[in-house]
Coordinates of C-alpha atoms in Angstrom, one line a residue:
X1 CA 134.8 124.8 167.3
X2 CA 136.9 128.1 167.3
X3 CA 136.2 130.4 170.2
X4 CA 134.9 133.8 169.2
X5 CA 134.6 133.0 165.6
X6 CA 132.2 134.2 163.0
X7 CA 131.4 132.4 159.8
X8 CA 130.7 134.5 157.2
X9 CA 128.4 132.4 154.4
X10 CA 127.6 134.3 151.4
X11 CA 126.1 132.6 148.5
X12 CA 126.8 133.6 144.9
X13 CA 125.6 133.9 141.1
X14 CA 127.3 136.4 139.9
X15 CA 130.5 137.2 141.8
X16 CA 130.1 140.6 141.3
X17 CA 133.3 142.6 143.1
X18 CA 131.6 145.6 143.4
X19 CA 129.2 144.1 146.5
X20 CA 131.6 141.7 147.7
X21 CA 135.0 143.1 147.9
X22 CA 133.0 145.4 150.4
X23 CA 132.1 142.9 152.3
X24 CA 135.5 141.3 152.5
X25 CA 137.1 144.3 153.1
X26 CA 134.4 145.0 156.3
X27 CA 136.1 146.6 159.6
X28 CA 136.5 143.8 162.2
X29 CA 136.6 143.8 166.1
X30 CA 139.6 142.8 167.8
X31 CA 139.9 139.7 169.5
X32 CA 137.4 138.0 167.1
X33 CA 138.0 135.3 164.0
X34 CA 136.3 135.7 160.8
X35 CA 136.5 133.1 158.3
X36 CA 134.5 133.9 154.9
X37 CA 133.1 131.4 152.5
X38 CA 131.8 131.9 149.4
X39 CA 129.6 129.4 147.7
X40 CA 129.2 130.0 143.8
X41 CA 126.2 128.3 142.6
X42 CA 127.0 128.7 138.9
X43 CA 129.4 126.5 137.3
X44 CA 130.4 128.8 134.4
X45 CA 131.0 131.7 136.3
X46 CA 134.5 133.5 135.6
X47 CA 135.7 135.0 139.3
X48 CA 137.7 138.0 139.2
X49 CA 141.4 138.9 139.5
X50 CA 141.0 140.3 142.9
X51 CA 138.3 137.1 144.7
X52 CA 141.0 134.8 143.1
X53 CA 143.5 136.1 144.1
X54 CA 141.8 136.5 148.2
X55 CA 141.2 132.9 147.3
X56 CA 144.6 132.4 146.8
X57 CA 146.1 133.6 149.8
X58 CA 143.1 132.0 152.3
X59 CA 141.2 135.3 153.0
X60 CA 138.3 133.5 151.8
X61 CA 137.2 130.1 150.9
X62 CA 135.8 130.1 147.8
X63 CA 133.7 127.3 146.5
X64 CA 132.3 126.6 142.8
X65 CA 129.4 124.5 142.6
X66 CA 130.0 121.9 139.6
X67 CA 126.0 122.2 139.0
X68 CA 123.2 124.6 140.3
X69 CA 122.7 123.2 143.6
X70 CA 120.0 126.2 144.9
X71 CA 120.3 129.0 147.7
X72 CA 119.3 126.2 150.3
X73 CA 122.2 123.6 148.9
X74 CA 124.7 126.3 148.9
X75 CA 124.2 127.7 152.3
X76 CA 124.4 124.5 153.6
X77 CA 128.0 124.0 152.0
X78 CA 128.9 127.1 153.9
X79 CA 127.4 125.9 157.1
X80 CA 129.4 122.2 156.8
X81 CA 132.6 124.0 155.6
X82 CA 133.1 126.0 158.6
X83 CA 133.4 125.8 162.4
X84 CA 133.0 128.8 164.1
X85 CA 130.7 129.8 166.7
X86 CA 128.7 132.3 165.3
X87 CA 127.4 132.1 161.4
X88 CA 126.5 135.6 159.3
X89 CA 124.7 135.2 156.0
X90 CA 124.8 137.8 153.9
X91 CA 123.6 138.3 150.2
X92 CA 126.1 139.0 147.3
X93 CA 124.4 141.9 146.3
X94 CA 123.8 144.4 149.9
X95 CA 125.8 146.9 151.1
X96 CA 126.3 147.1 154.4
X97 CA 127.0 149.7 157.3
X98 CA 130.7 149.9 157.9
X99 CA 130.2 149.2 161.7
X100 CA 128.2 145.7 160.7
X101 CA 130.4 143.6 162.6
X102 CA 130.9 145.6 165.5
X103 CA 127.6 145.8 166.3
X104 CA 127.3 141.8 165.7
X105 CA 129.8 141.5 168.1
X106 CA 128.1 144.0 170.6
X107 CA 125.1 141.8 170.1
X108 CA 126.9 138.3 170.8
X109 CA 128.9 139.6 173.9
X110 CA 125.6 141.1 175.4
X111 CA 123.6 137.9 174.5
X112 CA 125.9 135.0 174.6
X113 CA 123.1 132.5 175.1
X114 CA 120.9 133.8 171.8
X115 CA 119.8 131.3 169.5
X116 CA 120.9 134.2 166.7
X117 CA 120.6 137.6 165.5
X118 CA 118.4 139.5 162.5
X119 CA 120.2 142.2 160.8
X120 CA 117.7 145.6 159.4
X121 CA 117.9 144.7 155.5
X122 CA 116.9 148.7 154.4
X123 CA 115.7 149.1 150.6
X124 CA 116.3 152.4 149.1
X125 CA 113.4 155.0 148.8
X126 CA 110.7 153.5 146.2
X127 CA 111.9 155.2 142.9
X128 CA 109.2 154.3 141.0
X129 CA 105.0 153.3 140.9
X130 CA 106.4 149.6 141.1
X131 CA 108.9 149.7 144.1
X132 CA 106.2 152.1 145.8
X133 CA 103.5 149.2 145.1
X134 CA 106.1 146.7 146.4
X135 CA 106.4 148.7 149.7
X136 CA 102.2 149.4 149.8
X137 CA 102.2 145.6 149.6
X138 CA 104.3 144.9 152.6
X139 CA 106.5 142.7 150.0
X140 CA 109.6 144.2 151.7
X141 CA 108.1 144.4 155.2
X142 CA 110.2 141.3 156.4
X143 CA 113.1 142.9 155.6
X144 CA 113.4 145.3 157.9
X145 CA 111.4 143.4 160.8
X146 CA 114.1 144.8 163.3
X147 CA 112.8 148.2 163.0
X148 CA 109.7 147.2 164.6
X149 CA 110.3 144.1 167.1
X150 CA 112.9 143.4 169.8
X151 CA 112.5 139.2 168.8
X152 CA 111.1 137.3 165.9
X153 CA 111.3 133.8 164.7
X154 CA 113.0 134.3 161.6
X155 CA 114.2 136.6 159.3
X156 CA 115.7 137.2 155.6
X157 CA 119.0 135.9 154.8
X158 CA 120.1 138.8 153.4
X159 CA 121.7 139.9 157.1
X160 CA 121.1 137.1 159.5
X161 CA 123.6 135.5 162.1
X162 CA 123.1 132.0 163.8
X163 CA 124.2 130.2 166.9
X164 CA 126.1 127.0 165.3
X165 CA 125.2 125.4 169.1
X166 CA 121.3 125.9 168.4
X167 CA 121.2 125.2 165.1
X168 CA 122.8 121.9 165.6
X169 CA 122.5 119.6 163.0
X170 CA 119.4 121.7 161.4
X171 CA 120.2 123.1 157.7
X172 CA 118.3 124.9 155.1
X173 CA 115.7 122.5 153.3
X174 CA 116.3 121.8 149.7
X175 CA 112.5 121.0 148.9
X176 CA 111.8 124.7 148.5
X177 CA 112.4 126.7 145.1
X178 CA 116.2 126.9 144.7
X179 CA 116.2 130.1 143.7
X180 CA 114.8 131.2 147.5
X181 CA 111.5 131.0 149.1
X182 CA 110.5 129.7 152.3
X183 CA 113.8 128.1 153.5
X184 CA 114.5 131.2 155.1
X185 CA 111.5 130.9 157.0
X186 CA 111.7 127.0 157.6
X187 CA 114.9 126.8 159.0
X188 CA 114.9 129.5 161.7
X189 CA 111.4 128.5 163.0
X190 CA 112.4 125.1 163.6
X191 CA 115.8 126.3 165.0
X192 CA 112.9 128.6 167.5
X193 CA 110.2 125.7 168.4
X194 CA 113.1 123.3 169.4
X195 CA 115.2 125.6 171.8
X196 CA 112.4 127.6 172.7
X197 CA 113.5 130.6 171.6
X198 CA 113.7 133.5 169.4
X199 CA 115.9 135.3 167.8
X200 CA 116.8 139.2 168.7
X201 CA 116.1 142.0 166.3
X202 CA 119.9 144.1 166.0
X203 CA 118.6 147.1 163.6
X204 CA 122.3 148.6 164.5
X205 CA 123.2 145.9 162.1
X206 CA 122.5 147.3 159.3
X207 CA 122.5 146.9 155.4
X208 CA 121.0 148.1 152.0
X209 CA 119.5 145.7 149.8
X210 CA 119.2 147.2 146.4
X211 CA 115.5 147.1 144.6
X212 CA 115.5 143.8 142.9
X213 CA 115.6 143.8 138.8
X214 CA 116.9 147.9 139.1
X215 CA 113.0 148.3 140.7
X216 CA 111.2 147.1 137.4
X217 CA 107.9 145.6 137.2
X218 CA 108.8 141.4 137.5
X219 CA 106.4 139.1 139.5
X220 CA 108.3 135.7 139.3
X221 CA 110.1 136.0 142.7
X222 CA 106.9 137.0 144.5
X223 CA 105.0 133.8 142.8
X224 CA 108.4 131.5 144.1
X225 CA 107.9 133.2 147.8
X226 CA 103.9 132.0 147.2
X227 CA 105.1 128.2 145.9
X228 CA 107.1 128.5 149.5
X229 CA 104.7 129.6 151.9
X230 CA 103.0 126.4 150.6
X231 CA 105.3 124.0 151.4
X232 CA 105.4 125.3 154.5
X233 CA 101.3 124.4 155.3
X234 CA 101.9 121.1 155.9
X235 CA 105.3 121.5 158.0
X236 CA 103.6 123.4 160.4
X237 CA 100.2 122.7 160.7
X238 CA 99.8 124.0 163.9
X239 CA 100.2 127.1 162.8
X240 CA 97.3 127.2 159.4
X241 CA 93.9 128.4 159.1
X242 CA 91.6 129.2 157.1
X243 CA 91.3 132.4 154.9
X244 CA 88.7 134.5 152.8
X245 CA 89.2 133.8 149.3
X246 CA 92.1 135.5 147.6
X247 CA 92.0 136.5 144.1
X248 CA 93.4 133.8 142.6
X249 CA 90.9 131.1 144.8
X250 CA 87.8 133.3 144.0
X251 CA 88.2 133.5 140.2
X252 CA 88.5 129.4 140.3
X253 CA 85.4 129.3 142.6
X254 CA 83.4 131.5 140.3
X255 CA 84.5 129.5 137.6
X256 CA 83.6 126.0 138.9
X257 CA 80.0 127.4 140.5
X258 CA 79.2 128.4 136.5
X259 CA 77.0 125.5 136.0
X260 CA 74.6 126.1 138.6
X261 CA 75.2 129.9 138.4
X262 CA 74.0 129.9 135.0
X263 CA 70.5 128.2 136.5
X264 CA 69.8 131.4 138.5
X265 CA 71.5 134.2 136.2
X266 CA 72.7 135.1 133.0
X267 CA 76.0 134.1 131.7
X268 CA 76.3 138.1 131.0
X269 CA 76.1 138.3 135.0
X270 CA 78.5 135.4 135.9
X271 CA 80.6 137.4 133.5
X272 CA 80.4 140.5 135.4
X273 CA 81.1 138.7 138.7
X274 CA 84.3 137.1 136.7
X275 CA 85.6 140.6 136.0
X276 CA 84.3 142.0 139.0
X277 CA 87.3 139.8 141.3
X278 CA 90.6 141.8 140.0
X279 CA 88.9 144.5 140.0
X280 CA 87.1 145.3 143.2
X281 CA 91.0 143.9 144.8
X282 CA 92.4 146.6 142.3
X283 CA 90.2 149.6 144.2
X284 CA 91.2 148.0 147.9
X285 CA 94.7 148.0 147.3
X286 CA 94.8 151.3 145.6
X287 CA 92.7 152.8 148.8
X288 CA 95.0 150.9 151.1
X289 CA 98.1 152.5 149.0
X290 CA 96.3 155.6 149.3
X291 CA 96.1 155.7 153.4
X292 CA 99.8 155.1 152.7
X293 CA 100.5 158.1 150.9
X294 CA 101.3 156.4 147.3
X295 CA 98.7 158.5 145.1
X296 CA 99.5 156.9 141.9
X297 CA 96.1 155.1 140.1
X298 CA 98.6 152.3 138.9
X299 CA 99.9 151.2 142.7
X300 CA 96.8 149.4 143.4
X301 CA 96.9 147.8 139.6
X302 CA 100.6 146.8 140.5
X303 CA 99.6 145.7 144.3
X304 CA 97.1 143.2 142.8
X305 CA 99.2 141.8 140.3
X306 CA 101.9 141.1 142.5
X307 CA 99.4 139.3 145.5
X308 CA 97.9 137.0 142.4
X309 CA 101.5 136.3 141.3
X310 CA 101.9 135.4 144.9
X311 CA 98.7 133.6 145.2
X312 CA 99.0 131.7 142.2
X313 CA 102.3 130.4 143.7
X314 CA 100.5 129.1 146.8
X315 CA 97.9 127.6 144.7
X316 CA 99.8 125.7 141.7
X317 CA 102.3 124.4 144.2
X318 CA 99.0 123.4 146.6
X319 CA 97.4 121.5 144.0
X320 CA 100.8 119.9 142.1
X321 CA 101.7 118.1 145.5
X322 CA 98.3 116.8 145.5
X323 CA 97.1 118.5 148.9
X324 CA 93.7 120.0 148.1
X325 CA 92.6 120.3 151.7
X326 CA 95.2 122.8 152.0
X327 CA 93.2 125.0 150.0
X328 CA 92.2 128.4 151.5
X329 CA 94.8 127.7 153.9
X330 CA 97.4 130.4 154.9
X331 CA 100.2 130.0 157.5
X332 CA 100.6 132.5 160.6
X333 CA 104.5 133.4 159.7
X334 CA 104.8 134.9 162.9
X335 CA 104.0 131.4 164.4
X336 CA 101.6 132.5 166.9
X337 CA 98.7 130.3 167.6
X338 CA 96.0 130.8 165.2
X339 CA 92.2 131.6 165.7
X340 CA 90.6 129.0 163.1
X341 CA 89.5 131.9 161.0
X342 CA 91.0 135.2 160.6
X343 CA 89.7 138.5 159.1
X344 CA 90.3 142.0 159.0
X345 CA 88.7 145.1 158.0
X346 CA 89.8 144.7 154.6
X347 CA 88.6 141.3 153.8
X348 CA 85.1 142.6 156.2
X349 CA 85.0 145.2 153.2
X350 CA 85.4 142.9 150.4
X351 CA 82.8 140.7 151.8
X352 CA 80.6 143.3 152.1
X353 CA 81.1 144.6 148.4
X354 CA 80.8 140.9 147.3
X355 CA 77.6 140.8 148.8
X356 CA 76.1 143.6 147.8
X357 CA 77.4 143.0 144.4
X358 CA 75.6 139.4 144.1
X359 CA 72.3 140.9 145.5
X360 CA 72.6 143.7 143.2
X361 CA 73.2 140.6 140.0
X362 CA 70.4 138.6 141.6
X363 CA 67.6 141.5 141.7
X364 CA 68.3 143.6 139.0

């Protein structure tokens, strides 16, 4: 293993040059090693003039996947192709503060011992009702977890660096979505619970992540990261309990209770309780938007569409494994110690307005 050596690992689709030559081209501290590698997880790409010819001359090690082997497959051929001490992951598509590396560096030489470093992954202002619902929604709130904590137990690939000493033989798991979702989360917890550590929040290290799908509406990425916070119920169990109904979970319990709700009430009524799901969520997330200072009516109609997209993701990928007991089960991604139930005064007010609504169905 080289002394004072950073990997740089950045997997790739498109190969664009206009993110990654950038990155290539980054200032670098003296006295330190950097060795890129860029995994291309798309067979028919056609690199450019300028990444061949870096290729060419060992700048960077570039690598073509013969098949699609996922985000998790292809960081872990970066991982296994290189040696150095420290390993930076970057996404093909951020730009990044010119000082980057220096302030990696400053990081390493102050903390030698760290299991790893998280990067601030900044999006640009919300341009839109969408991006403005994404941010409401806390969908990006990971991203930039080194604005707010001084350690956490994982972060976003996007800008994250790695001790190759505490990560060991540990590598990104292929059983999650290979497009991404939850082996960012996966791997780093482990990496934490086994050396008893976390990793250190760097918000000097610092890059942009452009809004994803040029900040259009799209909800298949936010139903893959639900799909992986369910595989990660059952690898770490100590850390689940049980939640208030989302959405998703509330329209099938209403469904399934129609039999005996139909004994009771009217089929017009169960009907109105149907509907009644979306939209009471709808009016929380737009007053919750609201406190936030997004004004727009359609932030909480976008805000509830992207939890359910989420929530149907945990819940498909729940049931297709066959693990119905995992139902109404959520996953403290923090990895604190959970209570066995958890609430807040948002869930309180839904309960509430569920309540009142039944007793208003039953006695009118």
């Amino acid at each position: 293993m080289s002394s004072n050596s950073i990997d740089i690992i950045i997997p790739s689709f498109r190969l664009d040059e206009q993110y990654l030559l950038p990155l290539f081209h980054l200032p670098k501290p003296a006295g330190w090693r950097f060795n890129y590698y860029v995994i291309v997880d798309n067979p028919t790409v056609q690199p450019g003039q300028e990444i061949l010819r870096l290729a060419a001359s060992g700048e960077i090690h570039l690598f073509i996947n013969p098949e699609n082997l996922g985000a998790a497959e292809s960081r872990n051929k970066g991982i296994n192709a290189g040696s150095g001490d420290w390993m930076l992951f970057l996404d093909d598509d951020i730009v990044a503060d010119d000082d980057i590396l220096f302030q990696y560096v400053k990081a390493i030489e102050a903390h030698p011992g760290s299991i790893g470093f998280i990067g601030l992954t900044d999006f640009p202002a919300p341009m839109n009702t969408f991006t403005r619902a994404l941010t409401a929604a806390g969908l990006t709130s990971i991203f930039t977890i080194a604005n707010r904590k001084d350690e956490f137990m994982w972060g976003v690939t996007a800008n994250m660096m790695y001790n190759r000493a505490a990560m060991q033989e540990l590598r990104f798991s292929a059983i999650f979505p290979k497009s991404g979702g939850g082996e960012d989360v996966d791997l780093p917890a482990q990496i934490c619970l086994r050396n008893n550590a976390r990793f250190i929040c760097v918000k000097e290290a610092r890059a942009v992540h452009p809004w994803w799908h040029d900040g259009q509406p799209h909800y298949k990425r936010f139903e893959r990261y639900g799909e992986g916070m369910a595989l990660l119920l059952p690898r770490f169990k100590q850390f689940t309990w049980y939640a208030f109904p989302n959405p998703v979970e509330g329209l099938l319990l209403v469904l399934l209770s129609a039999p005996l709700f139909f004994l009771y009430l009217s089929w017009e009524k169960w009907v109105i309780l149907l509907l009644a799901i979306p939209l009471i969520d709808m009016v929380i997330n737009y007053i919750r938007a609201y406190g936030m200072g997004f004004r727009e009516l359609k932030t909480g109609y976008y805000m509830t569409l992207l939890r359910c997209s989420n929530e149907w993701g945990l819940f498909k990928t729940i049931m297709r494994a066959g693990k119905p007991g995992y139902f109404l089960k959520r996953i403290n991604i923090d990895f604190t110690r959970p209570r066995h139930f958890r609430t807040n005064r948002w869930r309180i007010i839904k309960l509430v307005i569920y309540l009142l609504l039944i007793a208003a169905l039953i006695f009118i």
